[in-house]
mmCIF file of C-alpha atoms in Angstrom:
data_model
loop_
_atom_site.group_PDB
_atom_site.id
_atom_site.type_symbol
_atom_site.label_atom_id
_atom_site.label_comp_id
_atom_site.label_asym_id
_atom_site.label_seq_id
_atom_site.Cartn_x
_atom_site.Cartn_y
_atom_site.Cartn_z
ATOM 1 C CA LYS A 1 85.172 113.489 126.807
ATOM 2 C CA ALA A 2 84.709 112.289 130.308
ATOM 3 C CA GLY A 3 85.589 114.618 133.176
ATOM 4 C CA VAL A 4 87.729 114.172 136.173
ATOM 5 C CA THR A 5 86.558 111.348 138.369
ATOM 6 C CA GLN A 6 87.209 110.825 141.922
ATOM 7 C CA THR A 7 86.372 107.818 144.283
ATOM 8 C CA PRO A 8 85.057 107.317 146.698
ATOM 9 C CA ARG A 9 82.729 110.450 146.932
ATOM 10 C CA TYR A 10 82.100 110.262 150.617
ATOM 11 C CA LEU A 11 84.022 108.605 153.424
ATOM 12 C CA ILE A 12 83.968 108.503 157.069
ATOM 13 C CA LYS A 13 87.060 107.605 159.111
ATOM 14 C CA THR A 14 88.035 107.616 162.869
ATOM 15 C CA ARG A 15 91.045 109.513 164.281
ATOM 16 C CA GLY A 16 94.299 107.697 163.715
ATOM 17 C CA GLN A 17 93.237 105.821 160.867
ATOM 18 C CA GLN A 18 94.628 106.336 157.307
ATOM 19 C CA VAL A 19 92.604 106.963 154.069
ATOM 20 C CA THR A 20 93.351 106.569 150.326
ATOM 21 C CA LEU A 21 91.548 108.684 147.768
ATOM 22 C CA SER A 22 91.737 108.065 144.056
ATOM 23 C CA CYS A 23 91.572 110.321 140.981
ATOM 24 C CA SER A 24 91.370 109.667 137.340
ATOM 25 C CA PRO A 25 92.314 112.706 135.047
ATOM 26 C CA ILE A 26 90.563 113.823 131.788
ATOM 27 C CA SER A 27 91.848 111.606 128.888
ATOM 28 C CA GLY A 28 95.010 113.103 127.589
ATOM 29 C CA HIS A 29 95.905 115.037 130.664
ATOM 30 C CA ARG A 30 98.998 113.989 132.280
ATOM 31 C CA SER A 31 99.294 116.388 135.381
ATOM 32 C CA VAL A 32 96.995 115.759 138.419
ATOM 33 C CA SER A 33 96.985 118.248 141.345
ATOM 34 C CA TRP A 34 95.175 117.823 144.839
ATOM 35 C CA TYR A 35 93.601 120.458 146.811
ATOM 36 C CA GLN A 36 91.810 120.516 150.370
ATOM 37 C CA GLN A 37 88.753 122.726 150.545
ATOM 38 C CA THR A 38 87.490 123.741 154.210
ATOM 39 C CA PRO A 39 85.119 126.467 155.138
ATOM 40 C CA GLY A 40 87.700 128.148 157.167
ATOM 41 C CA GLN A 41 90.669 128.093 154.895
ATOM 42 C CA GLY A 42 89.107 127.673 151.588
ATOM 43 C CA LEU A 43 90.907 125.935 148.741
ATOM 44 C CA GLN A 44 94.536 125.067 149.550
ATOM 45 C CA PHE A 45 96.998 123.387 147.287
ATOM 46 C CA LEU A 46 98.257 120.049 148.420
ATOM 47 C CA PHE A 47 100.554 118.643 145.608
ATOM 48 C CA GLU A 48 101.063 118.182 141.906
ATOM 49 C CA TYR A 49 102.196 115.099 139.854
ATOM 50 C CA PHE A 50 103.313 114.788 136.555
ATOM 51 C CA SER A 51 105.159 111.708 134.844
ATOM 52 C CA GLU A 52 104.747 109.774 138.146
ATOM 53 C CA THR A 53 106.864 112.510 139.926
ATOM 54 C CA GLN A 54 105.883 115.139 142.506
ATOM 55 C CA ARG A 55 106.642 118.467 140.836
ATOM 56 C CA ASN A 56 105.113 120.967 143.295
ATOM 57 C CA LYS A 57 104.075 120.623 146.841
ATOM 58 C CA GLY A 58 101.887 122.965 149.265
ATOM 59 C CA ASN A 59 102.527 123.637 152.899
ATOM 60 C CA PHE A 60 100.870 120.473 154.323
ATOM 61 C CA PRO A 61 102.401 118.019 156.860
ATOM 62 C CA GLY A 62 104.160 114.684 155.892
ATOM 63 C CA ARG A 63 100.957 112.837 156.716
ATOM 64 C CA PHE A 64 99.788 113.796 153.257
ATOM 65 C CA SER A 65 101.242 111.989 150.433
ATOM 66 C CA GLY A 66 100.453 111.004 146.990
ATOM 67 C CA ARG A 67 101.507 109.021 143.851
ATOM 68 C CA GLN A 68 100.945 108.888 140.200
ATOM 69 C CA PHE A 69 100.777 105.785 138.036
ATOM 70 C CA SER A 70 101.860 105.447 134.435
ATOM 71 C CA ASN A 71 98.205 105.964 133.137
ATOM 72 C CA SER A 72 98.313 109.363 134.902
ATOM 73 C CA ARG A 73 95.679 108.177 137.518
ATOM 74 C CA SER A 74 96.598 109.510 140.968
ATOM 75 C CA GLU A 75 96.108 108.555 144.732
ATOM 76 C CA MET A 76 96.593 110.599 147.723
ATOM 77 C CA ASN A 77 97.054 109.143 151.127
ATOM 78 C CA VAL A 78 96.481 110.544 154.647
ATOM 79 C CA SER A 79 97.943 108.833 157.501
ATOM 80 C CA THR A 80 97.118 109.220 161.121
ATOM 81 C CA LEU A 81 93.850 111.182 160.568
ATOM 82 C CA GLU A 82 93.162 114.057 162.699
ATOM 83 C CA LEU A 83 89.759 115.776 163.296
ATOM 84 C CA GLY A 84 91.153 118.806 161.314
ATOM 85 C CA ASP A 85 91.569 116.674 158.112
ATOM 86 C CA SER A 86 87.762 116.721 157.664
ATOM 87 C CA ALA A 87 87.414 118.473 154.234
ATOM 88 C CA LEU A 88 86.494 118.096 150.748
ATOM 89 C CA TYR A 89 89.567 116.811 148.703
ATOM 90 C CA LEU A 90 89.539 117.909 145.031
ATOM 91 C CA CYS A 91 91.695 116.542 142.353
ATOM 92 C CA ALA A 92 92.300 118.547 139.194
ATOM 93 C CA SER A 93 93.884 117.478 135.888
ATOM 94 C CA SER A 94 95.834 119.579 133.277
ATOM 95 C CA LEU A 95 97.619 118.823 130.128
ATOM 96 C CA GLY A 96 100.995 119.181 131.967
ATOM 97 C CA PRO A 97 103.995 121.445 132.398
ATOM 98 C CA GLY A 98 103.958 124.724 130.392
ATOM 99 C CA GLN A 99 101.434 127.289 129.814
ATOM 100 C CA GLY A 100 98.769 124.616 130.232
ATOM 101 C CA ALA A 101 99.546 123.758 133.619
ATOM 102 C CA SER A 102 97.259 126.234 135.421
ATOM 103 C CA GLU A 103 94.361 125.524 133.129
ATOM 104 C CA GLN A 104 93.065 122.845 135.565
ATOM 105 C CA TYR A 105 89.693 121.001 135.571
ATOM 106 C CA PHE A 106 88.315 119.707 138.824
ATOM 107 C CA GLY A 107 86.543 116.489 139.793
ATOM 108 C CA PRO A 108 83.539 116.375 142.113
ATOM 109 C CA GLY A 109 85.672 115.730 145.188
ATOM 110 C CA THR A 110 85.870 113.343 148.010
ATOM 111 C CA ARG A 111 84.156 114.429 151.276
ATOM 112 C CA LEU A 112 86.167 113.108 154.093
ATOM 113 C CA THR A 113 84.716 113.079 157.658
ATOM 114 C CA VAL A 114 86.890 112.234 160.635
ATOM 115 C CA THR A 115 85.149 111.467 163.884
ATOM 116 C CA GLN B 1 98.261 140.023 153.986
ATOM 117 C CA LYS B 2 96.732 137.260 151.988
ATOM 118 C CA GLU B 3 98.091 136.701 148.597
ATOM 119 C CA VAL B 4 94.509 136.806 147.014
ATOM 120 C CA GLU B 5 91.797 138.754 148.577
ATOM 121 C CA GLN B 6 88.162 138.282 147.495
ATOM 122 C CA ASP B 7 85.138 140.156 148.595
ATOM 123 C CA PRO B 8 83.505 137.850 151.144
ATOM 124 C CA GLY B 9 79.810 138.609 150.209
ATOM 125 C CA PRO B 10 77.284 136.898 150.271
ATOM 126 C CA LEU B 11 75.649 138.845 147.348
ATOM 127 C CA SER B 12 71.993 138.852 146.429
ATOM 128 C CA VAL B 13 70.714 140.369 143.145
ATOM 129 C CA PRO B 14 67.595 140.228 141.210
ATOM 130 C CA GLU B 15 67.260 138.230 137.948
ATOM 131 C CA GLY B 16 68.648 140.232 134.916
ATOM 132 C CA ALA B 17 71.080 142.221 137.091
ATOM 133 C CA ILE B 18 74.643 142.722 136.011
ATOM 134 C CA VAL B 19 76.906 141.219 138.655
ATOM 135 C CA SER B 20 80.517 142.347 139.448
ATOM 136 C CA LEU B 21 83.015 140.051 141.311
ATOM 137 C CA ASN B 22 86.254 141.259 142.224
ATOM 138 C CA CYS B 23 89.584 139.952 143.579
ATOM 139 C CA THR B 24 92.855 141.786 144.526
ATOM 140 C CA TYR B 25 96.393 140.033 144.690
ATOM 141 C CA SER B 26 99.650 140.977 145.973
ATOM 142 C CA ASN B 27 102.100 138.671 144.289
ATOM 143 C CA SER B 28 103.285 140.216 141.082
ATOM 144 C CA ALA B 29 104.383 136.785 139.815
ATOM 145 C CA PHE B 30 100.762 135.734 139.254
ATOM 146 C CA GLN B 31 100.252 135.711 135.392
ATOM 147 C CA TYR B 32 97.369 133.330 134.760
ATOM 148 C CA PHE B 33 93.943 134.067 136.223
ATOM 149 C CA MET B 34 90.888 132.035 136.445
ATOM 150 C CA TRP B 35 87.259 132.194 137.646
ATOM 151 C CA TYR B 36 85.601 129.085 138.921
ATOM 152 C CA ARG B 37 82.165 128.452 139.662
ATOM 153 C CA GLN B 38 80.964 125.953 142.437
ATOM 154 C CA TYR B 39 77.690 124.670 143.021
ATOM 155 C CA SER B 40 76.905 123.180 146.427
ATOM 156 C CA ARG B 41 78.329 119.882 146.924
ATOM 157 C CA LYS B 42 80.130 119.925 143.568
ATOM 158 C CA GLY B 43 83.796 120.559 142.410
ATOM 159 C CA PRO B 44 84.611 123.979 140.939
ATOM 160 C CA GLU B 45 83.920 124.366 137.349
ATOM 161 C CA LEU B 46 86.311 126.332 135.385
ATOM 162 C CA LEU B 47 84.551 129.463 133.735
ATOM 163 C CA MET B 48 87.223 131.785 132.415
ATOM 164 C CA TYR B 49 90.974 131.434 131.862
ATOM 165 C CA THR B 50 93.083 134.409 130.977
ATOM 166 C CA TYR B 51 96.654 135.252 130.727
ATOM 167 C CA SER B 52 97.172 138.818 129.696
ATOM 168 C CA SER B 53 95.686 142.085 130.986
ATOM 169 C CA GLY B 54 92.323 143.289 129.290
ATOM 170 C CA ASN B 55 88.989 141.759 128.848
ATOM 171 C CA LYS B 56 87.983 138.240 127.704
ATOM 172 C CA GLU B 57 84.428 137.517 126.924
ATOM 173 C CA ASP B 58 82.422 134.364 126.897
ATOM 174 C CA GLY B 59 78.607 134.678 126.429
ATOM 175 C CA ARG B 60 77.261 136.557 129.402
ATOM 176 C CA PHE B 61 80.507 136.251 131.170
ATOM 177 C CA THR B 62 83.453 138.840 130.903
ATOM 178 C CA ALA B 63 86.852 138.628 132.648
ATOM 179 C CA GLN B 64 88.725 141.611 133.303
ATOM 180 C CA VAL B 65 92.435 141.827 134.428
ATOM 181 C CA ASP B 66 94.471 144.777 135.504
ATOM 182 C CA LYS B 67 98.007 143.710 136.155
ATOM 183 C CA SER B 68 98.978 147.240 137.061
ATOM 184 C CA SER B 69 96.623 147.529 139.659
ATOM 185 C CA LYS B 70 96.726 143.649 140.717
ATOM 186 C CA TYR B 71 92.959 143.506 140.175
ATOM 187 C CA ILE B 72 90.647 141.124 138.409
ATOM 188 C CA SER B 73 86.947 141.105 137.903
ATOM 189 C CA LEU B 74 84.179 138.864 136.612
ATOM 190 C CA PHE B 75 81.030 140.447 135.110
ATOM 191 C CA ILE B 76 77.919 138.504 134.580
ATOM 192 C CA ARG B 77 75.439 140.006 132.245
ATOM 193 C CA ASP B 78 71.649 139.274 132.462
ATOM 194 C CA SER B 79 72.118 137.165 135.476
ATOM 195 C CA GLN B 80 69.730 134.123 135.886
ATOM 196 C CA PRO B 81 68.712 132.037 139.081
ATOM 197 C CA SER B 82 71.017 129.200 137.647
ATOM 198 C CA ASP B 83 73.982 131.497 138.179
ATOM 199 C CA SER B 84 73.586 131.120 141.937
ATOM 200 C CA ALA B 85 76.784 129.515 143.250
ATOM 201 C CA THR B 86 80.094 130.305 144.763
ATOM 202 C CA TYR B 87 82.324 131.963 142.501
ATOM 203 C CA LEU B 88 86.288 131.625 143.195
ATOM 204 C CA CYS B 89 89.046 133.565 141.709
ATOM 205 C CA ALA B 90 92.451 131.665 141.215
ATOM 206 C CA MET B 91 95.764 132.729 140.096
ATOM 207 C CA SER B 92 99.097 131.078 139.336
ATOM 208 C CA PRO B 93 102.770 132.291 138.562
ATOM 209 C CA TYR B 94 104.431 131.868 135.210
ATOM 210 C CA TYR B 95 107.545 130.185 135.720
ATOM 211 C CA THR B 96 107.934 126.519 134.769
ATOM 212 C CA GLY B 97 107.417 124.079 137.367
ATOM 213 C CA ALA B 98 105.303 126.272 139.696
ATOM 214 C CA ASN B 99 102.469 127.473 137.370
ATOM 215 C CA SER B 100 100.609 124.328 138.524
ATOM 216 C CA LYS B 101 99.781 125.814 141.840
ATOM 217 C CA LEU B 102 96.809 127.823 141.880
ATOM 218 C CA THR B 103 96.088 130.089 144.829
ATOM 219 C CA PHE B 104 92.524 130.924 145.393
ATOM 220 C CA GLY B 105 90.473 133.537 146.738
ATOM 221 C CA LYS B 106 88.106 132.443 149.683
ATOM 222 C CA GLY B 107 84.861 132.574 147.225
ATOM 223 C CA ILE B 108 81.804 134.608 147.180
ATOM 224 C CA THR B 109 78.397 133.243 147.255
ATOM 225 C CA LEU B 110 75.945 134.866 144.685
ATOM 226 C CA SER B 111 72.339 134.354 144.933
ATOM 227 C CA VAL B 112 70.116 135.466 141.982
ATOM 228 C CA ARG B 113 66.497 136.175 142.916
ATOM 229 C CA PRO B 114 63.690 135.325 140.364
#
């Protein structure tokens, strides 16, 4: 079974621009969560989507948004990029609500560099 | 106080050693406990997933959960150079709708010397 895939793997953007990252979950998984990983803060939860609805949200500004499509694929968007948004953005998939929600499998991540 | 504390490391051991990695937590709502392994420039890989207190074994890996002390551990027996990676503990609460949010420790980098 194929794992979680994320595109692109690397991205370089300029301050003020916006960026869209894509995630395809494991086949059969219907929940997608996004995390930001930085050396200083570690892994931090951004948001989770299930059935095209955001079910859970972390403590990030409104510049960070996401969506999920009917095939469970998800995108996250960051608008008005800041230097501090440079990070590894990780997508994780799980079966969905219930006990399986926390059994999450991660993709390889998208490394975003903001200059 | 952070919700999840993990020994910062780094940790260096000789090949064949038994490795003990630990995390403590303060939120008594945490009911699911996970250990992830992350190689450089890769995404985290789920190693162990536990719900109840006690031990869970998978090959050379044993996960231990002590809810009364709010303490979890990962033991690696007969450590190999291929075990060299960053190890992250993660936890989530039980209640429906929120147990998708994993709270992670900062991670500890392990190096196994041949």
